[in-house]
Amino acid sequence: IFGPLGLIRYFCRKLLLARILALDYGLKRTGIAVTDPLQLIASGLTTVATTDLIPFLQNYTAQEEVERIVVGEPKQMDNRPSEVEGAIGKFLIALGKYLPGIPVSRQDERFTSKMAARSMVQGGMKKKKRREKAALDEISATLILQSYLSSNP
């Protein structure tokens, strides 16, 4: 009846093993990362146009068990919110409306873009690929998720 993936999904749902999503929210694009069902490993998932983010999350959560969504919290060096925080606040209101059963956490995302750019260079990514901002956003979301997992064992 079940294929191998169907069986895994079935047992994950029965055992209440669910993923955690992380978002590196941007005005144009949003990087998305996800954990494995055991919440041990953070991996980049994709980057989507921010205008398509809510429908993407609705579709993803309909197919996968998601326990929590972690949204990056951009701050300036003096701890004040960055300019994009106003747009994030509006997004969080919409997220609560469209996905009310999934709790949302915030995670400081200072330096994630710089760390992501450095990891792209150290990982040997070609210069042309490094110029693609979508790759940077996805890696930044992965770093936000790793930071969340480290601070919430």
Coordinates of N, CA and C in Angstrom, one line a residue:
I1 N 0.8 -1.2 0.0 CA 0.0 0.0 0.0 C 0.9 1.3 0.0
F2 N 1.9 1.3 0.9 CA 2.7 2.5 1.0 C 4.0 2.2 0.2
G3 N 4.5 3.2 -0.5 CA 5.9 3.1 -1.0 C 6.8 3.4 0.2
P4 N 8.1 3.3 0.0 CA 9.1 3.6 1.1 C 8.9 5.0 1.7
L5 N 8.7 6.0 0.8 CA 8.6 7.4 1.4 C 7.2 7.5 2.1
G6 N 6.2 6.9 1.5 CA 4.9 7.0 2.2 C 4.9 6.3 3.6
L7 N 5.6 5.2 3.7 CA 5.7 4.6 5.0 C 6.5 5.4 6.0
I8 N 7.5 6.1 5.5 CA 8.3 7.0 6.4 C 7.4 8.1 6.9
R9 N 6.7 8.7 5.9 CA 5.8 9.9 6.3 C 4.7 9.4 7.3
Y10 N 4.2 8.2 7.0 CA 3.2 7.7 7.9 C 3.7 7.5 9.4
F11 N 4.9 6.9 9.5 CA 5.4 6.7 10.8 C 5.9 8.1 11.5
C12 N 6.4 9.0 10.7 CA 6.7 10.3 11.2 C 5.5 11.0 11.8
R13 N 4.4 10.9 11.1 CA 3.2 11.5 11.6 C 2.7 10.8 12.8
K14 N 2.7 9.5 12.8 CA 2.3 8.7 14.0 C 3.2 9.0 15.2
L15 N 4.4 9.1 15.0 CA 5.4 9.4 16.1 C 5.5 10.9 16.4
L16 N 4.7 11.7 15.7 CA 4.8 13.1 15.9 C 6.1 13.7 15.6
L17 N 6.9 13.1 14.7 CA 8.1 13.7 14.3 C 7.9 14.7 13.3
A18 N 8.2 15.9 13.5 CA 7.9 17.0 12.6 C 9.2 17.9 12.4
R19 N 9.1 18.5 11.2 CA 10.2 19.4 10.8 C 10.1 20.8 11.4
I20 N 11.2 21.5 11.4 CA 11.2 22.9 11.7 C 11.6 23.6 10.5
L21 N 10.9 24.7 10.1 CA 11.3 25.5 9.0 C 11.9 26.8 9.5
A22 N 12.9 27.3 8.7 CA 13.4 28.6 9.0 C 13.3 29.5 7.8
L23 N 13.1 30.8 8.0 CA 12.9 31.7 6.9 C 13.9 32.9 7.1
D24 N 14.6 33.2 6.0 CA 15.4 34.4 5.9 C 14.6 35.3 5.0
Y25 N 13.7 36.1 5.7 CA 12.7 36.9 5.0 C 13.4 38.1 4.3
G26 N 13.0 38.3 3.1 CA 13.5 39.5 2.4 C 12.4 40.2 1.6
L27 N 12.5 41.4 1.2 CA 11.5 42.1 0.5 C 11.2 41.5 -0.8
K28 N 12.2 40.9 -1.5 CA 12.0 40.3 -2.8 C 12.0 38.8 -2.8
R29 N 12.9 38.2 -2.0 CA 13.1 36.8 -1.9 C 13.2 36.3 -0.5
T30 N 12.8 35.1 -0.2 CA 12.9 34.5 1.1 C 13.6 33.2 1.0
G31 N 14.7 33.0 1.7 CA 15.4 31.8 1.8 C 14.7 30.9 2.8
I32 N 14.6 29.6 2.5 CA 13.9 28.6 3.4 C 14.9 27.5 3.6
A33 N 14.9 27.1 4.9 CA 15.7 25.9 5.3 C 14.8 25.0 6.2
V34 N 15.1 23.8 6.3 CA 14.3 22.8 7.0 C 15.1 21.8 7.7
T35 N 14.6 21.3 8.8 CA 15.3 20.2 9.5 C 14.8 18.8 8.9
D36 N 15.5 17.8 9.3 CA 15.0 16.4 9.1 C 13.9 16.2 10.1
P37 N 13.1 15.1 10.0 CA 12.0 14.9 11.0 C 12.5 14.7 12.4
L38 N 13.8 14.3 12.6 CA 14.3 14.2 13.9 C 14.9 15.5 14.5
Q39 N 14.8 16.5 13.7 CA 15.3 17.8 14.0 C 16.8 17.9 14.4
L40 N 17.6 17.1 13.7 CA 19.0 17.1 14.0 C 19.8 17.8 13.0
I41 N 19.4 17.9 11.7 CA 20.1 18.4 10.6 C 19.3 19.6 10.0
A42 N 20.0 20.7 9.8 CA 19.4 21.8 9.0 C 19.9 21.8 7.6
S43 N 19.0 21.9 6.7 CA 19.4 21.9 5.2 C 18.6 23.0 4.5
G44 N 19.3 23.6 3.5 CA 18.6 24.5 2.7 C 17.5 23.8 1.9
L45 N 16.4 24.5 1.8 CA 15.3 23.9 1.0 C 15.1 24.6 -0.3
T46 N 14.9 25.9 -0.3 CA 14.8 26.6 -1.6 C 14.7 28.1 -1.2
T47 N 14.6 28.9 -2.3 CA 14.3 30.3 -2.1 C 13.1 30.6 -3.0
V48 N 12.1 31.3 -2.4 CA 10.9 31.7 -3.2 C 10.7 33.2 -3.2
A49 N 10.0 33.6 -4.2 CA 9.7 35.1 -4.2 C 8.8 35.3 -3.0
T50 N 9.1 36.4 -2.3 CA 8.3 36.7 -1.1 C 6.8 36.8 -1.3
T51 N 6.4 37.3 -2.5 CA 5.0 37.4 -2.8 C 4.4 36.0 -2.9
D52 N 5.1 35.0 -3.1 CA 4.6 33.6 -3.2 C 4.8 32.8 -1.9
L53 N 5.3 33.5 -0.8 CA 5.7 32.7 0.4 C 4.6 32.1 1.1
I54 N 3.5 32.8 1.4 CA 2.4 32.2 2.1 C 1.8 30.9 1.4
P55 N 1.5 31.0 0.1 CA 1.1 29.8 -0.7 C 2.1 28.7 -0.6
F56 N 3.4 29.0 -0.7 CA 4.4 28.0 -0.7 C 4.3 27.3 0.7
L57 N 4.3 28.1 1.8 CA 4.2 27.5 3.1 C 3.0 26.7 3.3
Q58 N 1.8 27.1 2.8 CA 0.6 26.4 2.9 C 0.7 25.0 2.2
N59 N 1.3 25.0 1.1 CA 1.5 23.8 0.3 C 2.4 22.9 1.0
Y60 N 3.6 23.4 1.5 CA 4.6 22.6 2.1 C 4.0 21.9 3.4
T61 N 3.3 22.8 4.2 CA 2.8 22.2 5.5 C 1.6 21.3 5.3
A62 N 1.0 21.3 4.1 CA 0.0 20.3 3.8 C 0.6 18.9 3.5
Q63 N 1.9 19.0 3.0 CA 2.6 17.7 2.7 C 3.5 17.2 3.7
E64 N 4.0 18.1 4.6 CA 5.0 17.7 5.6 C 4.5 18.2 7.0
E65 N 4.8 17.4 8.0 CA 4.5 17.8 9.3 C 5.5 18.9 9.7
V66 N 5.1 20.1 10.1 CA 5.9 21.2 10.5 C 5.5 21.5 12.0
E67 N 6.5 21.5 12.9 CA 6.3 21.8 14.3 C 6.4 23.3 14.6
R68 N 7.2 24.0 13.8 CA 7.5 25.4 14.2 C 8.1 26.0 12.9
I69 N 7.9 27.3 12.9 CA 8.6 28.1 11.8 C 9.4 29.2 12.6
V70 N 10.6 29.2 12.2 CA 11.6 30.2 12.8 C 11.8 31.3 11.7
V71 N 11.6 32.5 12.1 CA 11.8 33.6 11.2 C 13.0 34.4 11.7
G72 N 13.9 34.7 10.8 CA 15.1 35.5 11.2 C 14.7 36.9 11.7
E73 N 15.4 37.4 12.7 CA 15.2 38.7 13.2 C 16.4 39.6 12.9
P74 N 16.2 40.4 11.9 CA 17.4 41.2 11.5 C 17.5 42.4 12.5
K75 N 18.7 42.6 13.0 CA 18.9 43.7 13.9 C 20.2 44.4 13.5
Q76 N 20.2 45.7 13.8 CA 21.4 46.5 13.6 C 22.4 46.2 14.7
M77 N 23.6 46.7 14.5 CA 24.7 46.5 15.5 C 24.3 47.0 16.9
D78 N 23.5 48.1 16.9 CA 23.1 48.7 18.2 C 21.9 48.0 18.8
N79 N 21.5 46.9 18.2 CA 20.3 46.1 18.7 C 19.0 46.7 18.2
R80 N 19.0 47.7 17.5 CA 17.7 48.3 16.9 C 17.2 47.4 15.8
P81 N 15.9 47.3 15.6 CA 15.4 46.5 14.4 C 15.9 47.1 13.1
S82 N 16.1 46.3 12.1 CA 16.5 46.8 10.8 C 15.3 47.3 10.1
E83 N 15.5 47.9 8.9 CA 14.4 48.5 8.1 C 13.3 47.4 7.7
V84 N 13.8 46.2 7.4 CA 12.8 45.2 6.9 C 11.9 44.6 8.0
E85 N 12.2 45.0 9.2 CA 11.4 44.4 10.4 C 9.9 44.8 10.2
G86 N 9.6 46.0 9.7 CA 8.2 46.4 9.5 C 7.4 45.4 8.6
A87 N 8.1 45.0 7.5 CA 7.5 44.1 6.5 C 7.4 42.7 7.2
I88 N 8.4 42.3 8.0 CA 8.3 41.0 8.6 C 7.1 41.0 9.6
G89 N 6.9 42.1 10.3 CA 5.8 42.1 11.2 C 4.4 41.9 10.5
K90 N 4.3 42.5 9.3 CA 3.1 42.3 8.5 C 3.0 40.9 8.1
F91 N 4.1 40.3 7.7 CA 4.1 38.9 7.2 C 3.7 38.0 8.4
L92 N 4.2 38.3 9.6 CA 3.9 37.4 10.7 C 2.4 37.4 11.0
I93 N 1.8 38.6 10.9 CA 0.3 38.6 11.1 C -0.4 37.7 10.0
A94 N 0.0 37.8 8.8 CA -0.6 37.0 7.7 C -0.3 35.5 8.0
L95 N 0.9 35.2 8.4 CA 1.3 33.8 8.7 C 0.4 33.2 9.8
G96 N 0.1 34.0 10.8 CA -0.7 33.6 11.9 C -2.2 33.3 11.4
K97 N -2.6 34.1 10.4 CA -3.9 34.0 9.9 C -4.0 32.7 9.0
Y98 N -3.0 32.5 8.1 CA -3.1 31.4 7.2 C -2.6 30.0 7.7
L99 N -1.7 30.1 8.7 CA -1.2 28.9 9.4 C -1.3 29.0 10.9
P100 N -2.5 29.1 11.4 CA -2.7 29.4 12.8 C -2.2 28.3 13.8
G101 N -2.1 27.1 13.3 CA -1.7 26.0 14.2 C -0.2 25.8 14.4
I102 N 0.6 26.6 13.7 CA 2.1 26.4 13.7 C 2.7 27.6 14.5
P103 N 3.3 27.3 15.6 CA 4.0 28.4 16.4 C 5.2 29.0 15.6
V104 N 5.4 30.2 15.9 CA 6.5 31.0 15.2 C 7.5 31.4 16.3
S105 N 8.7 31.3 16.0 CA 9.8 31.8 16.9 C 10.7 32.7 16.0
R106 N 11.4 33.6 16.7 CA 12.3 34.5 16.0 C 13.7 34.1 16.5
Q107 N 14.7 34.4 15.6 CA 16.1 34.1 15.8 C 16.9 35.2 15.2
D108 N 17.8 35.7 16.1 CA 18.7 36.8 15.6 C 19.5 36.3 14.4
E109 N 19.5 37.1 13.4 CA 20.1 36.7 12.1 C 21.3 37.6 11.8
R110 N 21.8 38.4 12.7 CA 23.0 39.2 12.4 C 24.1 38.4 11.9
F111 N 24.8 38.9 10.9 CA 26.0 38.2 10.3 C 25.7 37.0 9.5
T112 N 24.4 36.6 9.4 CA 24.2 35.3 8.6 C 24.5 35.5 7.2
S113 N 24.3 36.7 6.6 CA 24.6 36.9 5.2 C 26.1 36.9 4.9
K114 N 26.9 37.5 5.8 CA 28.3 37.4 5.7 C 28.8 36.0 5.9
M115 N 28.3 35.3 6.9 CA 28.7 33.9 7.1 C 28.3 33.1 5.9
A116 N 27.2 33.3 5.3 CA 26.7 32.5 4.2 C 27.7 32.8 3.0
A117 N 28.0 34.0 2.8 CA 28.9 34.3 1.7 C 30.3 33.7 1.9
R118 N 30.8 33.7 3.1 CA 32.1 33.1 3.4 C 32.0 31.6 3.2
S119 N 30.9 30.9 3.6 CA 30.8 29.5 3.4 C 30.7 29.1 2.0
M120 N 30.1 30.0 1.1 CA 30.0 29.7 -0.3 C 31.4 29.7 -0.9
V121 N 32.3 30.6 -0.5 CA 33.7 30.7 -1.0 C 34.4 29.5 -0.5
Q122 N 34.3 29.2 0.9 CA 35.1 28.1 1.4 C 34.6 26.8 0.9
G123 N 33.3 26.7 0.5 CA 32.8 25.4 -0.1 C 33.1 25.2 -1.5
G124 N 33.8 26.2 -2.1 CA 34.3 26.1 -3.5 C 33.2 26.4 -4.5
M125 N 32.2 27.1 -4.1 CA 31.1 27.5 -5.0 C 31.7 28.5 -6.1
K126 N 31.4 28.2 -7.3 CA 31.9 29.1 -8.4 C 31.4 30.5 -8.3
K127 N 32.2 31.4 -8.8 CA 31.9 32.9 -8.6 C 30.5 33.2 -9.2
K128 N 30.2 32.6 -10.3 CA 28.9 32.9 -11.0 C 27.7 32.5 -10.1
K129 N 27.8 31.3 -9.5 CA 26.8 30.8 -8.6 C 26.7 31.7 -7.3
R130 N 27.9 32.2 -6.8 CA 27.9 33.0 -5.6 C 27.2 34.3 -5.8
R131 N 27.1 34.8 -7.1 CA 26.4 36.0 -7.4 C 24.9 35.9 -7.3
E132 N 24.4 34.7 -7.4 CA 23.0 34.5 -7.3 C 22.5 34.7 -5.8
K133 N 21.7 35.7 -5.6 CA 21.3 36.0 -4.3 C 20.4 35.0 -3.7
A134 N 19.7 34.2 -4.5 CA 18.9 33.1 -4.0 C 19.7 32.1 -3.2
A135 N 20.8 31.8 -3.7 CA 21.7 30.8 -3.0 C 22.1 31.4 -1.6
L136 N 22.4 32.6 -1.6 CA 22.8 33.3 -0.4 C 21.7 33.3 0.6
D137 N 20.5 33.6 0.2 CA 19.3 33.6 1.0 C 19.0 32.2 1.6
E138 N 19.2 31.2 0.8 CA 18.9 29.8 1.3 C 19.9 29.4 2.3
I139 N 21.2 29.7 2.1 CA 22.2 29.4 3.1 C 22.0 30.2 4.3
S140 N 21.6 31.4 4.2 CA 21.4 32.3 5.4 C 20.2 31.6 6.2
A141 N 19.2 31.2 5.6 CA 18.1 30.5 6.3 C 18.6 29.2 7.0
T142 N 19.5 28.5 6.4 CA 20.1 27.4 7.0 C 20.9 27.7 8.3
L143 N 21.6 28.8 8.2 CA 22.4 29.3 9.4 C 21.5 29.8 10.5
I144 N 20.4 30.4 10.1 CA 19.4 30.8 11.1 C 18.8 29.6 11.8
L145 N 18.5 28.5 11.0 CA 18.0 27.3 11.6 C 19.0 26.6 12.5
Q146 N 20.2 26.5 12.0 CA 21.3 25.9 12.9 C 21.4 26.6 14.2
S147 N 21.4 28.0 14.1 CA 21.5 28.8 15.3 C 20.3 28.5 16.3
Y148 N 19.1 28.4 15.7 CA 18.0 28.1 16.5 C 18.1 26.7 17.2
L149 N 18.5 25.7 16.4 CA 18.7 24.4 17.0 C 19.7 24.3 18.1
S150 N 20.8 25.1 17.9 CA 21.8 25.1 18.9 C 21.4 25.8 20.2
S151 N 20.5 26.8 20.1 CA 20.1 27.5 21.3 C 18.8 26.9 21.9
N152 N 18.2 25.9 21.3 CA 17.0 25.3 21.7 C 17.1 23.7 21.6
P153 N 18.0 23.2 22.5 CA 18.2 21.7 22.3 C 17.1 20.9 22.7

